[in-house]
Coordinates of C-alpha atoms in Angstrom, one line a residue:
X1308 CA 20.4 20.3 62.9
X1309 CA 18.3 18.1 65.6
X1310 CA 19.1 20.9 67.8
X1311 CA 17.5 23.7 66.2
X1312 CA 14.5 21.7 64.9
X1313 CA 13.8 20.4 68.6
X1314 CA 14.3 24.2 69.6
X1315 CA 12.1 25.4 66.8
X1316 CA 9.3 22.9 67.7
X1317 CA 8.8 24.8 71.1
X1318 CA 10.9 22.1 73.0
X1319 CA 13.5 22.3 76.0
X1320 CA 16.7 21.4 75.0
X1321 CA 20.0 20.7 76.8
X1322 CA 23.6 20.7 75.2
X1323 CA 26.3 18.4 77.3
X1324 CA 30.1 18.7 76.0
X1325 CA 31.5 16.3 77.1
X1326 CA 35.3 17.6 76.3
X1327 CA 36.4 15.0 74.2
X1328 CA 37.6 17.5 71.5
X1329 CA 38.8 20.2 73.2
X1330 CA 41.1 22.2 71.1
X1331 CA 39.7 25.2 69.9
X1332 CA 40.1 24.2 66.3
X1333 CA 38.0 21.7 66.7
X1334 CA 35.7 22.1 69.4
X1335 CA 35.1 26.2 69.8
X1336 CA 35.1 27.3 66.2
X1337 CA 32.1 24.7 65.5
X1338 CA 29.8 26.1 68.2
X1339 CA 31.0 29.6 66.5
X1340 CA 30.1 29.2 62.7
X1341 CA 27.1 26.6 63.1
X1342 CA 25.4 28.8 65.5
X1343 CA 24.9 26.6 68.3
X1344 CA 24.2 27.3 71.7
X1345 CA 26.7 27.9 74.3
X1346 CA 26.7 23.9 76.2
X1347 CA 24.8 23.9 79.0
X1348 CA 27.3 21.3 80.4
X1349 CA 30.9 21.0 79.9
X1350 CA 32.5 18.0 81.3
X1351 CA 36.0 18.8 80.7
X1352 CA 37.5 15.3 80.1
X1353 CA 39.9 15.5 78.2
X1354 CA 42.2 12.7 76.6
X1355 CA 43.3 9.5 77.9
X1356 CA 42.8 5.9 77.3
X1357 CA 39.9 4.9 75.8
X1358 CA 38.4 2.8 79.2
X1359 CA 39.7 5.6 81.1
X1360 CA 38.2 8.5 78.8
X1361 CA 34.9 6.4 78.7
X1362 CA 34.5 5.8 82.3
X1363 CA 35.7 9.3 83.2
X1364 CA 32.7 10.6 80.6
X1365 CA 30.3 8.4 82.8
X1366 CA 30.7 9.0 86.2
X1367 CA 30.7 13.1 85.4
X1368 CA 27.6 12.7 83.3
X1369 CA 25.5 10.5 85.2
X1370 CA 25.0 13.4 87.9
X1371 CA 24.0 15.5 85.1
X1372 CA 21.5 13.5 83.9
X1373 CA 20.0 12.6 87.0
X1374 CA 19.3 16.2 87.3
X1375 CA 17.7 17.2 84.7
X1376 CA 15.6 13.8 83.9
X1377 CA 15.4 14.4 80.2
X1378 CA 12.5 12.7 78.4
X1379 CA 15.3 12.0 75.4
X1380 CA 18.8 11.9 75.5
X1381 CA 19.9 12.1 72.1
X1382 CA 23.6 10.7 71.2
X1383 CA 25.2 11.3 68.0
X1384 CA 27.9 9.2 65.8
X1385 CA 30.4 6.4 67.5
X1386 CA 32.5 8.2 69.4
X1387 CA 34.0 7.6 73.1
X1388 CA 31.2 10.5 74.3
X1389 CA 28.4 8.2 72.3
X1390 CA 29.6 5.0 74.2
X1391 CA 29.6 6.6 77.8
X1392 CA 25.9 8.4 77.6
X1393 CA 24.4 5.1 76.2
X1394 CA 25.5 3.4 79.1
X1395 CA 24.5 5.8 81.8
X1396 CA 21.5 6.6 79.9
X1397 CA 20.2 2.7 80.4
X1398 CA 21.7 2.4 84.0
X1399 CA 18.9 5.3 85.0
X1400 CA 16.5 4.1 82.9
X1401 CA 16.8 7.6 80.5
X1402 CA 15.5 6.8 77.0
X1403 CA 18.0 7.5 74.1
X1404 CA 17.9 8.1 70.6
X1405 CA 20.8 7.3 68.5
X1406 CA 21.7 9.3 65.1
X1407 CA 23.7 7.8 62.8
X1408 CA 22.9 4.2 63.7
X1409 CA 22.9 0.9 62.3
X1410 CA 26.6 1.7 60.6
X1411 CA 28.7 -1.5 60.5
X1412 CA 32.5 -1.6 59.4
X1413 CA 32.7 -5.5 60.0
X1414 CA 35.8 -5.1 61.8
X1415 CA 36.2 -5.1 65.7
X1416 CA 39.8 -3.6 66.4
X1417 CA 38.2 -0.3 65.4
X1418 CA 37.0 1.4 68.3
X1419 CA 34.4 3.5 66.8
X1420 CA 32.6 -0.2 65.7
X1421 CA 32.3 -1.3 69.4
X1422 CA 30.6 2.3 70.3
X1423 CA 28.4 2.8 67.4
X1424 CA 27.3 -1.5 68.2
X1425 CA 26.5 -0.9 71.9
X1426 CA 25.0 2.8 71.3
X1427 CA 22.4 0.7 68.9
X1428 CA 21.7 -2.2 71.3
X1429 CA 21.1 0.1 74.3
X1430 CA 18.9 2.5 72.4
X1431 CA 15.5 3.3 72.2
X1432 CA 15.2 4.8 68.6
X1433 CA 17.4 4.2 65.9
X1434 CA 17.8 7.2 63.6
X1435 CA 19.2 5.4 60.2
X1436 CA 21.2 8.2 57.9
X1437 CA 20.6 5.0 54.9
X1438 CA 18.9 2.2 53.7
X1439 CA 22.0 -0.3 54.4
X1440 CA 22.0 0.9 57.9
X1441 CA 18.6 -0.5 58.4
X1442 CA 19.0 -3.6 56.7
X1443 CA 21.9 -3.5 59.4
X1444 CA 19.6 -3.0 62.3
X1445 CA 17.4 -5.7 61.2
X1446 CA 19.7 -8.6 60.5
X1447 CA 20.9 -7.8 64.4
X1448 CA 17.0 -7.7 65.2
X1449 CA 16.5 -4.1 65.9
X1450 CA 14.5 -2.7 63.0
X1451 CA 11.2 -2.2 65.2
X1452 CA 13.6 0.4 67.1
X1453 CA 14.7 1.7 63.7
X1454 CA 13.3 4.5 61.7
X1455 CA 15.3 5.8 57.9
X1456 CA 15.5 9.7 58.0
X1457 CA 18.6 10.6 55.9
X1458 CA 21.9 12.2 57.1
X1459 CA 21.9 15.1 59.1
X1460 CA 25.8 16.0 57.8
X1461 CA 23.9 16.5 54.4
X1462 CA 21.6 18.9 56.5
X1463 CA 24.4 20.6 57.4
X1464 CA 26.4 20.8 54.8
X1465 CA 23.2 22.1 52.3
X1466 CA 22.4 25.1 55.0
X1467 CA 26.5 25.9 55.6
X1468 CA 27.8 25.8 52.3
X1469 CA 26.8 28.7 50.7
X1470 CA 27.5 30.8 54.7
X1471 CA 31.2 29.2 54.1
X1472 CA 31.1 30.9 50.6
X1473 CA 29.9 34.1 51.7
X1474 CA 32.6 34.0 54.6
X1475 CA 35.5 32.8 52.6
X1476 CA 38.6 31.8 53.3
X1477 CA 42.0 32.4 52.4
X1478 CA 43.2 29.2 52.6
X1479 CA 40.4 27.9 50.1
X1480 CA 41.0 31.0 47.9
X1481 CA 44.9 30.1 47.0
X1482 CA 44.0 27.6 45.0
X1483 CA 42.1 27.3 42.1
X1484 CA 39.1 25.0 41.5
X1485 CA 40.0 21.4 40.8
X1486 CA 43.7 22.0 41.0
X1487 CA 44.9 20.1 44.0
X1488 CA 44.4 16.8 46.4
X1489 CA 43.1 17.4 49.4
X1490 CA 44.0 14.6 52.4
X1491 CA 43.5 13.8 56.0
X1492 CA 44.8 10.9 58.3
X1493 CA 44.0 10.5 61.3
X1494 CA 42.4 7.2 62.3
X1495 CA 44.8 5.0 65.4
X1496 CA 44.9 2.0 62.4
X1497 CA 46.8 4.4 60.3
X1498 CA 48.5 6.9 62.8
X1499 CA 49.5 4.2 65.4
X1500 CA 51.3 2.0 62.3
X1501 CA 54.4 3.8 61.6
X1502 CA 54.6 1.4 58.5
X1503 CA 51.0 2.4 57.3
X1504 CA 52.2 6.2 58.1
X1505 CA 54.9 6.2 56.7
X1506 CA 53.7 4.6 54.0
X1507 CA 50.6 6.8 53.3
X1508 CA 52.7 9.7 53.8
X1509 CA 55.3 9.0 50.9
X1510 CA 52.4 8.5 48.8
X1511 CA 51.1 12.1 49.5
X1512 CA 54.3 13.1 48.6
X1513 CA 54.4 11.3 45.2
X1514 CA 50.8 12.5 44.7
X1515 CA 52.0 16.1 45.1
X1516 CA 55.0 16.1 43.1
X1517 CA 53.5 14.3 40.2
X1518 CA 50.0 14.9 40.1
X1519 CA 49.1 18.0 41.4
X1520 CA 49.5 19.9 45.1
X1521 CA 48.1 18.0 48.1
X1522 CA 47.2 20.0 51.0
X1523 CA 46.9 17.6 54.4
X1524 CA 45.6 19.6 57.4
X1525 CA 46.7 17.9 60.3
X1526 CA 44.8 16.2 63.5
X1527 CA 47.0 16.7 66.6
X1528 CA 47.4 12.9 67.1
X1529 CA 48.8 13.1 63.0
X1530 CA 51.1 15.8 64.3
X1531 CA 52.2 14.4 67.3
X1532 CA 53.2 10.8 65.1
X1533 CA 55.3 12.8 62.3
X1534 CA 57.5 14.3 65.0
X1535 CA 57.7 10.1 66.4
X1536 CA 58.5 8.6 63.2
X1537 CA 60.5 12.0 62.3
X1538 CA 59.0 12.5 58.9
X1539 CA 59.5 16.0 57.0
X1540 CA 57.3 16.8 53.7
X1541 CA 58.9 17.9 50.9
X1542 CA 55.8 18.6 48.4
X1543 CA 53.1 17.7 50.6
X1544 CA 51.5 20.7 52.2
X1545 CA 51.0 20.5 55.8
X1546 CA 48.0 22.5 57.6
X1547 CA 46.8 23.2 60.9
X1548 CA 43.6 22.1 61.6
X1549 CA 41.0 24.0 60.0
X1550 CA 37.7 24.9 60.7
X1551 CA 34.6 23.7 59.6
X1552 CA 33.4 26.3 57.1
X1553 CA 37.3 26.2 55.6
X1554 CA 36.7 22.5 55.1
X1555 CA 33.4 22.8 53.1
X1556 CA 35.4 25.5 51.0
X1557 CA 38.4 22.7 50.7
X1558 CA 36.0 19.9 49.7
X1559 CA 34.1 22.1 47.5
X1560 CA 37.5 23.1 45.6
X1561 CA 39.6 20.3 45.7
X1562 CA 40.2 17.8 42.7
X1563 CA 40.1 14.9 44.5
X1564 CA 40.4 13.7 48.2
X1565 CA 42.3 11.2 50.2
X1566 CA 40.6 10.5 53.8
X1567 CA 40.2 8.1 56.2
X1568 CA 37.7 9.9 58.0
X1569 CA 34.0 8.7 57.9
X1570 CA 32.8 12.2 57.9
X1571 CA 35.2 13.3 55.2
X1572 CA 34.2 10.5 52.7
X1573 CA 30.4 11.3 53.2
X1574 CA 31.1 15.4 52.7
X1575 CA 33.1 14.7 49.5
X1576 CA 30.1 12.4 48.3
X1577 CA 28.2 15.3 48.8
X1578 CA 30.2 17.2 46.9
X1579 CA 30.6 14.9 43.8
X1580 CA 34.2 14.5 44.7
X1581 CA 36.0 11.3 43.9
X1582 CA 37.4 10.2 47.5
X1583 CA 40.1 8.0 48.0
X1584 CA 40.1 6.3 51.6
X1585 CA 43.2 5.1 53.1
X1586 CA 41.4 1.9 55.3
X1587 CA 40.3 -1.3 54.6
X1588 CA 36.4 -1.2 54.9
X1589 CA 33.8 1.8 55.1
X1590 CA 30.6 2.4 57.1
X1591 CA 29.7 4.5 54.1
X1592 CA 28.9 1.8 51.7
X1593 CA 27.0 3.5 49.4
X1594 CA 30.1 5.7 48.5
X1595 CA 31.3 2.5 46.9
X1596 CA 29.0 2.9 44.0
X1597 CA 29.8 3.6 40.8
X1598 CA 33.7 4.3 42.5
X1599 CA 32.7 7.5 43.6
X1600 CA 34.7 6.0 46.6
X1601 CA 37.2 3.7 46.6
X1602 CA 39.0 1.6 49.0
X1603 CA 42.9 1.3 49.4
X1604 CA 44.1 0.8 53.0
X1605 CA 47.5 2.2 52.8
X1606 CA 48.7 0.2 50.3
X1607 CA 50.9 2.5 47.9
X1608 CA 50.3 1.0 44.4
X1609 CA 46.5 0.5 44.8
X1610 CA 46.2 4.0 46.1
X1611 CA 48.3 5.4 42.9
X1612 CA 45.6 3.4 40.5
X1613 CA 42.4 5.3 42.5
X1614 CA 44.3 8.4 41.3
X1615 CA 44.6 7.4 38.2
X1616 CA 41.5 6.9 37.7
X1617 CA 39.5 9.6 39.6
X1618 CA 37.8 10.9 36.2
X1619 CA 35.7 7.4 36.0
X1620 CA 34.0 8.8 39.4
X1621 CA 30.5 8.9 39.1
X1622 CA 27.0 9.4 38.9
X1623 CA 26.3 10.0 42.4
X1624 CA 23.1 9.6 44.0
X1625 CA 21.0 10.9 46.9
X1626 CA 21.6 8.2 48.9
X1627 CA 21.8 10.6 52.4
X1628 CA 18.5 11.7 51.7
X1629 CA 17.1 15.3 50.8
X1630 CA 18.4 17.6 53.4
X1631 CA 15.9 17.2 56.2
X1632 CA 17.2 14.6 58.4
X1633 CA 17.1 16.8 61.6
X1634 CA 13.3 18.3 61.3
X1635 CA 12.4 14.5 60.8
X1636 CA 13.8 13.5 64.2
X1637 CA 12.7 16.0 66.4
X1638 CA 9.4 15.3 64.8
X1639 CA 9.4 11.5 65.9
X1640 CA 11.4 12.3 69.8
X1641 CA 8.6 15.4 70.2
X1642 CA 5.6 12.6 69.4
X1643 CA 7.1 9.9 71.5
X1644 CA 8.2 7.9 68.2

């Protein structure tokens, strides 16, 4: 959404990919049904550790940037790709803006806290999808560099909805409105546990034999630890992964959802949907109002009572902001914040 509002403004922009997604299910098919430009740069990294990713990402970007000497580089989220442009960014003295800052899970051992934590001390502006974020920013003494502008997933997801609708999808169509659970795993706390998998997984299961169907479309990393732990659903209904548009159309139907993703809990507050996450602490606090979210870890008998009690979900509020997240940072970048 910064993308096209920076394009619309009359501005240059270039995309870098930096290849850490790289399967077509959830790299391609996002460039394909959001409309975005063909990347101008593909660095091609690929998996591997995460010091070895990250300094791969950095010694193929830095040439990049050196050539074409943006006036912003602008990083999105806390992943591995966020970490590695930071830091070359503020070895050549490039200025970067940072969306989705000031998030804080309180809790070190996950990765995405270290990235998201330097990507905010190294940047220039501090995009702030909520208020908590910049209370965040300002306890750590970075609220001059901070500026509140809403969610830009809640961009997206207002503009792509109703083109998912008019698209459809098979998948979403099979099942009726409200009628089933929809899950995903795929965070190294849950998938690198075999006891938390496991554990989470046989939940699923007692979910979709008692309650209603649970449909879990599965990362590769997910797929790649059921065949290690050698686990075999027998109600649970397993997925490849799907693409964007099919996962609006999920969220949209599904009665309830189960998700440790950070992304996933924010789409199903957007959709009014009580979420269930599988970790310890959130980013997202302002799901935890009114138990619109609520958290479990993978602790079986805690995540039975959220499902018991989905119906008490509720009111949600507009605490992303009203949609036009992206058209308020390009206006900030293009006037030198």
């Amino acid at each position: 959404m910064v993308c096209r509002a920076v394009a619309e403004a009359g501005a240059t922009h270039r995309l870098v990919h930096s290849g850490q997604h790289y399967d077509e299910a959830m790299s391609d098919v996002f460039f394909r049904q959001l409309g975005l430009q063909a990347p101008d740069h593909h660095l091609g990294v690929g998996s591997a550790s995460h010091a070895a990713q990250t300094a791969e990402m950095m010694k193929r970007l830095e040439p990049v940037l050196e050539a074409e000497r943006p006036d912003w580089l602008i990083l999105y989220g806390d992943t591995n790709t966020t970490l590695a442009a930071a830091l070359v960014a503020a070895k050549l003295g490039i200025r970067s803006a940072h969306v989705e800052a000031g998030l804080r899970s309180r809790t070190r051992q996950m990765p995405e806290e270290v990235n998201r934590i330097v990507a905010d001390h190294l940047g220039d502006v501090l995009f702030c999808p909520t208020a908590a974020a910049m209370e965040n920013l300002s306890r750590e003494g970075l609220g001059g560099r901070a500026a509140l502008t809403g969610d830009v997933m809640l961009d997206a997801v207002l503009e792509f909805r109703e083109a998912a609708e008019r698209q459809g999808g098979l998948l979403a169509a099979a099942y009726a409105p409200d009628s089933f659970a929809l899950a995903t795993v795929h965070r190294a706390a849950n998938t690198d546990d075999p006891g938390r998998l496991r554990t989470i997984l046989d939940t699923l299961e007692t979910i979709a034999a008692g309650v209603c169907p649970v449909l879990l479309p599965l990362h590769p990393r997910t797929a790649a630890k059921l065949n290690e732990i050698n686990w075999r659903p027998q109600a649970v209904t397993l997925l490849p992964p799907v693409s964007y548009f099919e996962m609006l159309l999920l969220e949209g139907r599904a009665r309830f959802i189960l998700t440790d993703s950070g992304g996933v809990q924010k789409e199903a507050y957007f959709f009014r949907k009580p979420c269930i996450t599988l970790r310890d602490e959130t980013e997202w606090v302002e799901t935890l109002e009114n138990r619109c979210n609520v958290l479990t870890g993978a602790d079986a008998v805690r995540i039975d009572e959220a499902v018991r009690n989905v119906g008490g979900a509720g009111p949600w509020t507009a605490a992303y902001g009203d949609g036009t997240a992206g058209r308020r940072m390009a206006a900030m970048l293009l006037r030198g914040f």
